[in-house]
Amino acid sequence: QVQLVESGGGSVQAGGSLRLSCAASGGTYSRVYMGWFRQVPGKAREGVAAIKRDGTTSYTDSVKGRFTISQDNAKNTLYLQMNSLKPEDTAMYYCAAAPWLTTWTMLHPGSYKYWGQGTQVTVSS
């Protein structure tokens, strides 16, 4: 069983930066890859970025060049550095872990079994 706890959310003006962290515990060797998702009320959860254990990354088009996903395997921590934030980035951000490969892509929520409780990011114009 994997437990995920996000932190680092907050309110920032457009153009600003935030760094999200996700501390993982339990089931360390069962994670094939990890990802960040976001969701606003009334909309489906969206894959933002994902990273395999070997460091291979994937990003949704709207954040390419602005967001960077990284991981510190020694600390069992996942990060999301968010720069040049826009009001449309406002959402609840979730960390997730995939214990095995599926037919879904790395950015599809169906690939993930374990989820954190979320951290709110609000970007004002």
MMTF fields as JSON, N, C-alpha, C and O atoms, coordinates in Angstrom:
{
  "mmtfVersion": "1.0.0",
  "mmtfProducer": "UNKNOWN",
  "numBonds": 499,
  "numAtoms": 500,
  "numGroups": 125,
  "numChains": 1,
  "numModels": 1,
  "chainsPerModel": [1],
  "groupsPerChain": [125],
  "chainIdList": ["A"],
  "bondAtomList": [4, 2, 8, 6, 12, 10, 16, 14, 20, 18, 24, 22, 28, 26, 32, 30, 36, 34, 40, 38, 44, 42, 48, 46, 52, 50, 56, 54, 60, 58, 64, 62, 68, 66, 72, 70, 76, 74, 80, 78, 84, 82, 88, 86, 92, 90, 96, 94, 100, 98, 104, 102, 108, 106, 112, 110, 116, 114, 120, 118, 124, 122, 128, 126, 132, 130, 136, 134, 140, 138, 144, 142, 148, 146, 152, 150, 156, 154, 160, 158, 164, 162, 168, 166, 172, 170, 176, 174, 180, 178, 184, 182, 188, 186, 192, 190, 196, 194, 200, 198, 204, 202, 208, 206, 212, 210, 216, 214, 220, 218, 224, 222, 228, 226, 232, 230, 236, 234, 240, 238, 244, 242, 248, 246, 252, 250, 256, 254, 260, 258, 264, 262, 268, 266, 272, 270, 276, 274, 280, 278, 284, 282, 288, 286, 292, 290, 296, 294, 300, 298, 304, 302, 308, 306, 312, 310, 316, 314, 320, 318, 324, 322, 328, 326, 332, 330, 336, 334, 340, 338, 344, 342, 348, 346, 352, 350, 356, 354, 360, 358, 364, 362, 368, 366, 372, 370, 376, 374, 380, 378, 384, 382, 388, 386, 392, 390, 396, 394, 400, 398, 404, 402, 408, 406, 412, 410, 416, 414, 420, 418, 424, 422, 428, 426, 432, 430, 436, 434, 440, 438, 444, 442, 448, 446, 452, 450, 456, 454, 460, 458, 464, 462, 468, 466, 472, 470, 476, 474, 480, 478, 484, 482, 488, 486, 492, 490, 496, 494],
  "bondOrderList": [1, 1, 1, 1, 1, 1, 1, 1, 1, 1, 1, 1, 1, 1, 1, 1, 1, 1, 1, 1, 1, 1, 1, 1, 1, 1, 1, 1, 1, 1, 1, 1, 1, 1, 1, 1, 1, 1, 1, 1, 1, 1, 1, 1, 1, 1, 1, 1, 1, 1, 1, 1, 1, 1, 1, 1, 1, 1, 1, 1, 1, 1, 1, 1, 1, 1, 1, 1, 1, 1, 1, 1, 1, 1, 1, 1, 1, 1, 1, 1, 1, 1, 1, 1, 1, 1, 1, 1, 1, 1, 1, 1, 1, 1, 1, 1, 1, 1, 1, 1, 1, 1, 1, 1, 1, 1, 1, 1, 1, 1, 1, 1, 1, 1, 1, 1, 1, 1, 1, 1, 1, 1, 1, 1],
  "groupList": [{"groupName": "GLN", "atomNameList": ["N", "CA", "C", "O"], "elementList": ["N", "C", "C", "O"], "formalChargeList": [0, 0, 0, 0], "bondAtomList": [1, 0, 2, 1, 3, 2], "bondOrderList": [1, 1, 2], "singleLetterCode": "Q", "chemCompType": "L-PEPTIDE LINKING"}, {"groupName": "VAL", "atomNameList": ["N", "CA", "C", "O"], "elementList": ["N", "C", "C", "O"], "formalChargeList": [0, 0, 0, 0], "bondAtomList": [1, 0, 2, 1, 3, 2], "bondOrderList": [1, 1, 2], "singleLetterCode": "V", "chemCompType": "L-PEPTIDE LINKING"}, {"groupName": "LEU", "atomNameList": ["N", "CA", "C", "O"], "elementList": ["N", "C", "C", "O"], "formalChargeList": [0, 0, 0, 0], "bondAtomList": [1, 0, 2, 1, 3, 2], "bondOrderList": [1, 1, 2], "singleLetterCode": "L", "chemCompType": "L-PEPTIDE LINKING"}, {"groupName": "GLU", "atomNameList": ["N", "CA", "C", "O"], "elementList": ["N", "C", "C", "O"], "formalChargeList": [0, 0, 0, 0], "bondAtomList": [1, 0, 2, 1, 3, 2], "bondOrderList": [1, 1, 2], "singleLetterCode": "E", "chemCompType": "L-PEPTIDE LINKING"}, {"groupName": "SER", "atomNameList": ["N", "CA", "C", "O"], "elementList": ["N", "C", "C", "O"], "formalChargeList": [0, 0, 0, 0], "bondAtomList": [1, 0, 2, 1, 3, 2], "bondOrderList": [1, 1, 2], "singleLetterCode": "S", "chemCompType": "L-PEPTIDE LINKING"}, {"groupName": "GLY", "atomNameList": ["N", "CA", "C", "O"], "elementList": ["N", "C", "C", "O"], "formalChargeList": [0, 0, 0, 0], "bondAtomList": [1, 0, 2, 1, 3, 2], "bondOrderList": [1, 1, 2], "singleLetterCode": "G", "chemCompType": "PEPTIDE LINKING"}, {"groupName": "ALA", "atomNameList": ["N", "CA", "C", "O"], "elementList": ["N", "C", "C", "O"], "formalChargeList": [0, 0, 0, 0], "bondAtomList": [1, 0, 2, 1, 3, 2], "bondOrderList": [1, 1, 2], "singleLetterCode": "A", "chemCompType": "L-PEPTIDE LINKING"}, {"groupName": "ARG", "atomNameList": ["N", "CA", "C", "O"], "elementList": ["N", "C", "C", "O"], "formalChargeList": [0, 0, 0, 0], "bondAtomList": [1, 0, 2, 1, 3, 2], "bondOrderList": [1, 1, 2], "singleLetterCode": "R", "chemCompType": "L-PEPTIDE LINKING"}, {"groupName": "CYS", "atomNameList": ["N", "CA", "C", "O"], "elementList": ["N", "C", "C", "O"], "formalChargeList": [0, 0, 0, 0], "bondAtomList": [1, 0, 2, 1, 3, 2], "bondOrderList": [1, 1, 2], "singleLetterCode": "C", "chemCompType": "L-PEPTIDE LINKING"}, {"groupName": "THR", "atomNameList": ["N", "CA", "C", "O"], "elementList": ["N", "C", "C", "O"], "formalChargeList": [0, 0, 0, 0], "bondAtomList": [1, 0, 2, 1, 3, 2], "bondOrderList": [1, 1, 2], "singleLetterCode": "T", "chemCompType": "L-PEPTIDE LINKING"}, {"groupName": "TYR", "atomNameList": ["N", "CA", "C", "O"], "elementList": ["N", "C", "C", "O"], "formalChargeList": [0, 0, 0, 0], "bondAtomList": [1, 0, 2, 1, 3, 2], "bondOrderList": [1, 1, 2], "singleLetterCode": "Y", "chemCompType": "L-PEPTIDE LINKING"}, {"groupName": "MET", "atomNameList": ["N", "CA", "C", "O"], "elementList": ["N", "C", "C", "O"], "formalChargeList": [0, 0, 0, 0], "bondAtomList": [1, 0, 2, 1, 3, 2], "bondOrderList": [1, 1, 2], "singleLetterCode": "M", "chemCompType": "L-PEPTIDE LINKING"}, {"groupName": "TRP", "atomNameList": ["N", "CA", "C", "O"], "elementList": ["N", "C", "C", "O"], "formalChargeList": [0, 0, 0, 0], "bondAtomList": [1, 0, 2, 1, 3, 2], "bondOrderList": [1, 1, 2], "singleLetterCode": "W", "chemCompType": "L-PEPTIDE LINKING"}, {"groupName": "PHE", "atomNameList": ["N", "CA", "C", "O"], "elementList": ["N", "C", "C", "O"], "formalChargeList": [0, 0, 0, 0], "bondAtomList": [1, 0, 2, 1, 3, 2], "bondOrderList": [1, 1, 2], "singleLetterCode": "F", "chemCompType": "L-PEPTIDE LINKING"}, {"groupName": "PRO", "atomNameList": ["N", "CA", "C", "O"], "elementList": ["N", "C", "C", "O"], "formalChargeList": [0, 0, 0, 0], "bondAtomList": [1, 0, 2, 1, 3, 2], "bondOrderList": [1, 1, 2], "singleLetterCode": "P", "chemCompType": "L-PEPTIDE LINKING"}, {"groupName": "LYS", "atomNameList": ["N", "CA", "C", "O"], "elementList": ["N", "C", "C", "O"], "formalChargeList": [0, 0, 0, 0], "bondAtomList": [1, 0, 2, 1, 3, 2], "bondOrderList": [1, 1, 2], "singleLetterCode": "K", "chemCompType": "L-PEPTIDE LINKING"}, {"groupName": "ILE", "atomNameList": ["N", "CA", "C", "O"], "elementList": ["N", "C", "C", "O"], "formalChargeList": [0, 0, 0, 0], "bondAtomList": [1, 0, 2, 1, 3, 2], "bondOrderList": [1, 1, 2], "singleLetterCode": "I", "chemCompType": "L-PEPTIDE LINKING"}, {"groupName": "ASP", "atomNameList": ["N", "CA", "C", "O"], "elementList": ["N", "C", "C", "O"], "formalChargeList": [0, 0, 0, 0], "bondAtomList": [1, 0, 2, 1, 3, 2], "bondOrderList": [1, 1, 2], "singleLetterCode": "D", "chemCompType": "L-PEPTIDE LINKING"}, {"groupName": "ASN", "atomNameList": ["N", "CA", "C", "O"], "elementList": ["N", "C", "C", "O"], "formalChargeList": [0, 0, 0, 0], "bondAtomList": [1, 0, 2, 1, 3, 2], "bondOrderList": [1, 1, 2], "singleLetterCode": "N", "chemCompType": "L-PEPTIDE LINKING"}, {"groupName": "HIS", "atomNameList": ["N", "CA", "C", "O"], "elementList": ["N", "C", "C", "O"], "formalChargeList": [0, 0, 0, 0], "bondAtomList": [1, 0, 2, 1, 3, 2], "bondOrderList": [1, 1, 2], "singleLetterCode": "H", "chemCompType": "L-PEPTIDE LINKING"}],
  "groupTypeList": [0, 1, 0, 2, 1, 3, 4, 5, 5, 5, 4, 1, 0, 6, 5, 5, 4, 2, 7, 2, 4, 8, 6, 6, 4, 5, 5, 9, 10, 4, 7, 1, 10, 11, 5, 12, 13, 7, 0, 1, 14, 5, 15, 6, 7, 3, 5, 1, 6, 6, 16, 15, 7, 17, 5, 9, 9, 4, 10, 9, 17, 4, 1, 15, 5, 7, 13, 9, 16, 4, 0, 17, 18, 6, 15, 18, 9, 2, 10, 2, 0, 11, 18, 4, 2, 15, 14, 3, 17, 9, 6, 11, 10, 10, 8, 6, 6, 6, 14, 12, 2, 9, 9, 12, 9, 11, 2, 19, 14, 5, 4, 10, 15, 10, 12, 5, 0, 5, 9, 0, 1, 9, 1, 4, 4],
  "groupIdList": [1, 2, 3, 4, 5, 6, 7, 8, 9, 10, 11, 12, 13, 14, 15, 16, 17, 18, 19, 20, 21, 22, 23, 24, 25, 26, 27, 28, 29, 30, 31, 32, 33, 34, 35, 36, 37, 38, 39, 40, 41, 42, 43, 44, 45, 46, 47, 48, 49, 50, 51, 52, 53, 54, 55, 56, 57, 58, 59, 60, 61, 62, 63, 64, 65, 66, 67, 68, 69, 70, 71, 72, 73, 74, 75, 76, 77, 78, 79, 80, 81, 82, 83, 84, 85, 86, 87, 88, 89, 90, 91, 92, 93, 94, 95, 96, 97, 98, 99, 100, 101, 102, 103, 104, 105, 106, 107, 108, 109, 110, 111, 112, 113, 114, 115, 116, 117, 118, 119, 120, 121, 122, 123, 124, 125],
  "secStructList": [7, 7, 3, 3, 3, 3, 3, 7, 7, 3, 3, 3, 3, 6, 6, 7, 7, 3, 3, 3, 3, 3, 3, 3, 3, 1, 7, 4, 4, 4, 7, 1, 3, 3, 3, 3, 3, 3, 3, 7, 6, 6, 1, 7, 7, 3, 3, 3, 3, 3, 3, 3, 6, 6, 7, 7, 3, 3, 3, 7, 4, 4, 4, 6, 6, 6, 3, 3, 3, 3, 3, 3, 6, 6, 6, 6, 3, 3, 3, 3, 3, 3, 7, 1, 7, 7, 4, 4, 4, 7, 3, 3, 3, 3, 3, 3, 3, 3, 1, 1, 7, 7, 1, 1, 7, 6, 6, 1, 4, 4, 4, 7, 7, 3, 3, 7, 7, 7, 3, 3, 3, 3, 3, 3, 7],
  "xCoordList": [0.846, 0.0, 0.879, 1.841, 0.536, 1.308, 0.493, -0.678, 1.107, 0.466, 1.175, 2.404, 0.373, 0.899, 0.373, -0.826, 1.269, 0.878, 1.474, 2.693, 0.597, 1.043, 1.209, 0.588, 2.061, 2.23, 2.751, 3.179, 2.71, 3.294, 2.3, 2.687, 1.033, 0.038, -0.13, 0.397, -0.868, -1.104, -1.656, -2.074, -1.645, -2.14, -0.969, -0.062, -1.001, 0.082, -0.494, -1.534, 0.19, -0.244, 0.253, 1.233, -0.424, -0.02, 1.438, 1.88, 2.17, 3.592, 4.478, 5.694, 3.868, 4.62, 4.929, 4.627, 5.547, 5.979, 5.548, 5.391, 5.364, 5.123, 5.823, 6.026, 6.19, 6.781, 5.956, 5.885, 5.344, 4.588, 5.491, 6.393, 5.221, 5.945, 4.943, 3.808, 5.38, 4.543, 5.426, 6.318, 5.169, 5.934, 5.24, 4.056, 5.989, 5.44, 5.988, 7.164, 5.134, 5.572, 4.856, 3.728, 5.537, 4.928, 5.02, 4.819, 5.315, 5.298, 6.26, 5.953, 7.447, 8.409, 8.715, 8.783, 8.9, 9.331, 8.18, 8.39, 6.969, 5.83, 5.383, 4.361, 6.132, 5.742, 6.441, 7.666, 5.677, 6.222, 6.479, 7.532, 5.51, 5.711, 4.761, 3.83, 5.007, 4.192, 3.798, 4.455, 2.72, 2.238, 1.552, 1.201, 1.374, 0.598, -0.64, -0.571, -1.755, -3.018, -3.644, -3.267, -4.594, -5.317, -6.784, -7.157, -7.594, -9.032, -9.69, -9.378, -10.609, -11.448, -12.866, -13.224, -13.678, -15.052, -15.811, -15.796, -16.475, -17.28, -16.53, -17.125, -15.222, -14.421, -13.7, -13.503, -13.314, -12.599, -11.178, -10.591, -10.653, -9.277, -8.335, -8.49, -7.359, -6.451, -5.027, -4.516, -4.393, -2.993, -2.111, -2.223, -1.242, -0.375, 1.031, 1.58, 1.604, 2.964, 3.145, 2.493, 4.031, 4.317, 5.777, 6.422, 6.288, 7.69, 7.852, 7.302, 8.618, 8.922, 10.082, 10.744, 10.323, 11.427, 12.766, 13.733, 12.827, 14.088, 14.253, 15.245, 13.278, 13.388, 12.678, 12.627, 12.138, 11.378, 10.16, 9.431, 9.938, 8.843, 7.833, 8.109, 6.65, 5.59, 4.805, 4.538, 4.43, 3.702, 2.496, 2.527, 1.44, 0.353, 0.803, 1.629, 0.257, 0.753, 0.687, 1.567, -0.345, -0.551, 0.494, 0.587, 1.279, 2.286, 3.716, 4.662, 3.878, 5.233, 6.008, 5.502, 7.243, 8.071, 7.861, 8.639, 6.828, 6.542, 6.662, 7.127, 6.254, 6.277, 7.387, 7.708, 7.963, 8.976, 8.692, 8.589, 8.566, 8.381, 9.731, 10.553, 9.948, 11.197, 10.945, 9.896, 11.913, 11.755, 13.086, 14.147, 13.009, 14.177, 13.884, 13.202, 14.406, 14.091, 14.629, 14.052, 15.72, 16.288, 15.348, 15.262, 14.643, 13.715, 12.273, 11.367, 12.062, 10.696, 9.769, 8.643, 10.261, 9.502, 9.411, 10.38, 8.239, 7.951, 7.744, 7.168, 8.213, 8.086, 7.428, 7.464, 6.829, 6.341, 6.69, 6.078, 7.67, 8.036, 7.167, 7.18, 6.42, 5.487, 5.912, 5.879, 6.307, 6.729, 5.753, 4.959, 5.823, 4.971, 3.514, 2.837, 3.053, 1.699, 0.654, 0.825, -0.43, -1.54, -2.815, -2.914, -3.787, -5.049, -5.69, -6.34, -5.512, -6.098, -5.4, -5.859, -4.298, -3.646, -4.302, -3.968, -5.232, -5.928, -6.691, -7.506, -6.431, -7.057, -6.588, -5.683, -7.223, -6.69, -5.703, -6.027, -4.513, -3.471, -3.286, -3.19, -3.239, -3.109, -1.861, -1.485, -1.241, -0.138, -0.693, -1.622, -0.134, -0.626, 0.518, 1.544, 0.318, 1.333, 0.721, -0.391, 1.475, 1.027, 1.871, 3.079, 1.26, 2.029, 2.364, 3.224, 1.72, 1.986, 1.623, 0.921, 2.107, 1.805, 0.379, -0.117, -0.263, -1.602, -1.618, -0.602, -2.749, -2.87, -3.086, -3.023, -3.342, -3.509, -2.158, -1.133, -2.143, -0.906, -0.533, -1.322, 0.661, 1.145, 0.31, 0.287, -0.37, -1.155, -2.649, -3.457, -3.005, -4.408, -4.641, -3.894, -5.646, -5.876, -6.149, -5.934, -6.618, -6.872, -5.624, -5.708, -4.445, -3.19, -2.803, -1.917, -3.444, -2.993, -3.939, -5.161, -3.327, -4.112, -4.126, -5.132, -3.009, -2.89, -2.914, -2.292, -3.653, -3.845, -3.638, -3.957, -3.096, -3.018, -4.321, -5.272, -4.353, -5.588, -5.719, -6.796, -4.647, -4.693, -4.199, -4.255, -3.713, -3.304, -3.788, -3.629, -4.375, -5.011, -3.979, -3.136, -4.069, -3.26, -4.213, -5.083, -4.036, -4.882, -3.994, -3.106, -4.244, -3.46, -4.381, -5.362, -4.06, -4.901, -4.285, -3.068, -5.163, -4.687, -4.351, -3.937],
  "yCoordList": [-1.192, 0.0, 1.237, 1.331, 2.188, 3.415, 4.589, 4.748, 5.399, 6.62, 7.82, 7.869, 8.787, 9.971, 11.229, 11.345, 12.169, 13.411, 14.578, 14.724, 15.414, 16.578, 17.794, 17.898, 18.708, 19.99, 20.996, 20.63, 22.278, 23.313, 24.147, 25.104, 23.802, 24.605, 25.965, 26.218, 26.835, 28.163, 29.092, 28.671, 30.374, 31.401, 32.217, 32.578, 32.503, 33.24, 34.058, 33.718, 35.125, 35.932, 35.321, 34.576, 35.642, 35.157, 35.525, 36.638, 34.562, 34.747, 34.24, 34.128, 33.936, 33.455, 31.973, 31.306, 31.473, 30.075, 29.418, 30.079, 28.121, 27.29, 25.963, 25.527, 25.327, 23.994, 23.062, 23.237, 22.085, 21.078, 19.901, 19.53, 19.329, 18.138, 17.045, 17.317, 15.81, 14.66, 13.63, 13.041, 13.424, 12.454, 11.11, 10.991, 10.097, 8.755, 7.844, 7.921, 6.987, 6.002, 4.685, 4.659, 3.587, 2.289, 1.835, 2.646, 0.576, 0.026, 0.685, 0.844, 1.079, 1.827, 1.152, 1.817, -0.164, -0.834, -1.245, -1.909, -0.86, -1.225, -0.094, -0.216, 1.014, 2.146, 2.074, 2.163, 1.916, 1.897, 3.326, 3.626, 4.204, 5.626, 6.422, 5.873, 7.735, 8.638, 9.839, 10.173, 10.474, 11.592, 12.656, 12.452, 13.791, 14.908, 15.111, 15.123, 15.268, 15.524, 16.777, 17.216, 17.348, 18.49, 18.387, 17.763, 19.028, 18.963, 20.23, 20.722, 20.745, 21.858, 21.334, 20.376, 21.947, 21.451, 21.374, 22.312, 20.241, 20.068, 19.568, 19.356, 19.377, 18.886, 17.604, 17.298, 16.865, 15.613, 15.887, 16.935, 14.918, 15.035, 14.963, 14.109, 15.867, 15.998, 15.625, 16.072, 14.806, 14.489, 15.67, 16.206, 16.076, 17.233, 16.785, 17.242, 15.897, 15.426, 14.078, 13.78, 13.275, 11.965, 11.622, 12.132, 10.736, 10.359, 8.894, 8.426, 8.171, 6.785, 6.71, 7.714, 5.531, 5.359, 5.623, 6.003, 5.418, 5.669, 7.128, 7.49, 7.979, 9.406, 9.88, 11.083, 8.974, 9.362, 10.168, 9.776, 11.315, 12.193, 12.366, 12.098, 12.825, 13.136, 14.312, 14.386, 15.244, 16.436, 16.653, 16.319, 17.212, 17.652, 18.918, 19.672, 19.147, 20.227, 21.601, 22.435, 21.837, 23.178, 23.585, 24.764, 22.639, 22.988, 22.794, 23.097, 22.294, 22.072, 23.382, 24.403, 23.339, 24.529, 25.374, 26.293, 25.084, 25.844, 24.99, 25.474, 23.742, 22.845, 21.809, 21.399, 21.398, 20.351, 19.362, 19.735, 18.094, 17.034, 16.399, 16.208, 16.08, 15.428, 14.548, 14.633, 13.705, 12.812, 12.624, 12.659, 12.427, 12.095, 10.726, 10.607, 9.692, 8.329, 8.046, 7.248, 8.694, 8.466, 8.999, 8.443, 10.089, 10.691, 10.261, 10.676, 9.431, 9.006, 10.203, 10.217, 11.197, 12.431, 12.79, 12.68, 13.214, 13.666, 15.17, 15.694, 15.865, 17.311, 17.761, 17.062, 18.941, 19.596, 21.077, 21.804, 21.51, 22.915, 23.595, 23.219, 24.591, 25.275, 26.727, 27.489, 27.102, 28.468, 29.111, 28.427, 30.423, 31.186, 30.763, 30.499, 30.703, 30.227, 31.151, 32.368, 30.53, 31.246, 31.003, 30.002, 31.903, 31.676, 30.329, 29.721, 29.864, 28.575, 27.376, 26.244, 27.613, 26.541, 26.33, 25.385, 27.205, 27.08, 25.771, 25.481, 24.974, 23.659, 23.027, 23.53, 21.915, 21.053, 20.12, 19.492, 20.034, 19.2, 17.946, 18.007, 16.816, 15.525, 14.795, 14.846, 14.126, 13.233, 11.814, 11.464, 10.996, 9.637, 8.689, 9.085, 7.42, 6.395, 5.21, 4.776, 4.696, 3.539, 2.326, 2.32, 1.304, 0.138, -0.845, -1.705, -0.746, -1.648, -0.955, 0.057, -1.511, -0.964, -1.331, -2.408, -0.425, -0.683, -0.308, 0.11, -0.459, -0.067, 1.433, 1.969, 2.115, 3.561, 4.239, 3.634, 5.489, 6.258, 6.751, 6.637, 7.295, 7.795, 8.963, 9.221, 9.673, 10.83, 10.52, 11.431, 9.265, 8.891, 8.471, 7.641, 9.012, 8.662, 7.179, 6.671, 6.476, 5.045, 4.213, 3.051, 4.819, 4.101, 4.035, 3.263, 4.824, 5.018, 4.399, 4.434, 3.829, 3.199, 4.038, 4.092, 4.684, 5.398, 6.913, 7.417, 7.62, 9.059, 9.769, 9.237, 10.986, 11.824, 12.576, 12.407, 13.417, 14.131, 15.424, 16.02, 15.876, 17.072, 18.31, 18.406, 19.256, 20.561, 21.615, 21.459, 22.68, 23.685, 24.681, 25.184, 24.949, 25.985, 27.004, 26.662, 28.266, 29.341, 30.422, 30.958, 30.732, 31.735, 32.892, 32.711, 34.066, 35.242, 36.089, 36.135, 36.755, 37.575, 38.99, 39.812],
  "zCoordList": [0.0, 0.0, 0.0, 0.761, -0.864, -0.996, -0.454, -0.799, 0.385, 0.886, 0.259, 0.192, -0.197, -0.868, -0.181, 0.073, 0.12, 0.772, 0.001, -0.079, -0.572, -1.334, -0.429, 0.629, -0.876, -0.199, -1.212, -2.307, -0.83, -1.678, -2.459, -3.129, -2.384, -3.088, -2.433, -1.35, -3.102, -2.55, -3.605, -4.683, -3.265, -4.177, -4.7, -3.95, -5.988, -6.627, -7.775, -8.338, -8.108, -9.246, -10.549, -10.568, -11.614, -12.93, -13.199, -12.912, -13.755, -14.007, -12.887, -13.044, -11.764, -10.617, -10.702, -11.691, -9.624, -9.577, -8.269, -7.243, -8.33, -7.155, -7.365, -8.498, -6.268, -6.334, -5.459, -4.242, -6.079, -5.357, -5.0, -5.751, -3.834, -3.398, -3.071, -2.682, -3.233, -2.9, -2.198, -2.809, -0.92, -0.139, -0.211, 0.104, -0.63, -0.771, 0.308, 0.663, 0.824, 1.798, 1.534, 1.04, 1.875, 1.671, 0.225, -0.678, -0.022, -1.369, -2.325, -3.506, -1.821, -2.63, -3.956, -4.99, -3.938, -5.148, -6.041, -7.055, -5.68, -6.508, -7.413, -8.088, -7.444, -8.268, -9.62, -9.694, -10.672, -12.022, -12.481, -13.044, -12.238, -12.492, -11.621, -11.032, -11.544, -10.744, -11.584, -12.57, -11.175, -11.973, -11.151, -9.989, -11.783, -11.234, -12.107, -13.336, -11.433, -12.101, -11.511, -10.424, -12.225, -11.687, -12.075, -13.069, -11.245, -11.484, -10.97, -9.886, -11.775, -11.347, -11.24, -11.925, -10.39, -10.214, -11.531, -12.328, -11.748, -12.939, -14.153, -15.209, -14.012, -15.131, -14.754, -13.578, -15.781, -15.551, -15.045, -15.315, -14.309, -13.847, -15.045, -15.917, -15.078, -16.217, -15.83, -14.803, -16.656, -16.43, -16.799, -17.901, -15.898, -16.108, -16.5, -17.502, -15.707, -15.953, -15.275, -14.275, -15.827, -15.251, -15.477, -16.393, -14.612, -14.702, -14.336, -13.339, -15.159, -14.87, -13.879, -13.615, -13.338, -12.402, -13.077, -12.416, -14.416, -15.126, -15.522, -16.155, -15.151, -15.42, -16.677, -16.935, -17.454, -18.644, -18.224, -17.313, -18.903, -18.519, -19.651, -20.82, -19.247, -20.207, -19.658, -18.458, -20.55, -20.138, -21.045, -22.229, -20.477, -21.321, -22.045, -21.533, -23.234, -24.087, -23.418, -23.627, -22.621, -22.068, -21.038, -20.696, -20.536, -19.52, -20.002, -19.276, -21.214, -21.729, -21.768, -22.233, -21.272, -21.227, -19.985, -19.729, -19.208, -17.988, -16.728, -15.696, -16.802, -15.652, -15.831, -16.947, -14.696, -14.711, -13.599, -12.43, -13.971, -12.977, -12.676, -13.572, -11.418, -11.035, -9.827, -9.189, -9.522, -8.387, -7.687, -8.309, -6.397, -5.584, -4.998, -3.98, -5.649, -5.213, -3.806, -3.067, -3.446, -2.108, -1.03, 0.065, -1.357, -0.389, -0.634, 0.088, -1.649, -1.995, -2.175, -1.677, -2.889, -3.067, -4.547, -5.298, -4.93, -6.289, -6.245, -5.292, -7.275, -7.324, -8.626, -9.639, -8.569, -9.776, -9.649, -8.866, -10.417, -10.459, -11.51, -12.682, -11.077, -11.97, -12.108, -11.141, -13.307, -13.604, -14.581, -15.228, -14.674, -15.601, -15.469, -16.462, -14.253, -13.998, -14.607, -14.672, -15.051, -15.68, -14.873, -14.164, -14.972, -14.253, -14.593, -13.743, -15.818, -16.203, -15.57, -15.719, -14.866, -14.108, -12.749, -12.034, -12.394, -11.114, -11.049, -11.924, -10.01, -9.869, -8.568, -7.902, -8.225, -7.173, -7.859, -8.867, -7.315, -7.89, -7.043, -5.817, -7.727, -7.065, -7.527, -8.698, -6.599, -6.88, -6.975, -6.247, -7.862, -8.017, -8.33, -8.883, -7.961, -8.195, -8.926, -8.624, -9.896, -10.678, -10.289, -10.523, -9.702, -9.269, -10.378, -10.186, -11.525, -12.644, -13.952, -13.965, -15.028, -16.341, -16.743, -16.412, -17.454, -17.972, -19.455, -20.011, -20.069, -21.47, -21.612, -22.719, -20.493, -20.553, -20.662, -20.347, -21.103, -21.164, -19.771, -18.833, -19.644, -18.353, -17.849, -16.646, -18.732, -18.327, -18.174, -17.993, -18.244, -18.071, -16.627, -16.109, -15.966, -14.558, -14.343, -13.243, -15.369, -15.239, -15.007, -14.61, -15.259, -15.045, -13.584, -13.216, -12.746, -11.38, -10.368, -10.513, -9.336, -8.278, -7.001, -6.294, -6.719, -5.443, -5.693, -6.628, -4.829, -4.989, -3.659, -2.596, -3.74, -2.561, -2.366, -3.129, -1.325, -0.988, -1.766, -1.785, -2.413, -3.238, -2.529, -1.303, -3.312, -2.801, -3.797, -5.007, -3.275, -4.12, -4.65, -3.907, -5.941, -6.582, -7.186, -7.986, -6.792, -7.301, -7.909, -7.246, -9.169, -9.878, -10.248, -10.97, -9.752, -10.02, -11.126, -11.301, -11.862, -12.988, -12.543, -13.361]
}
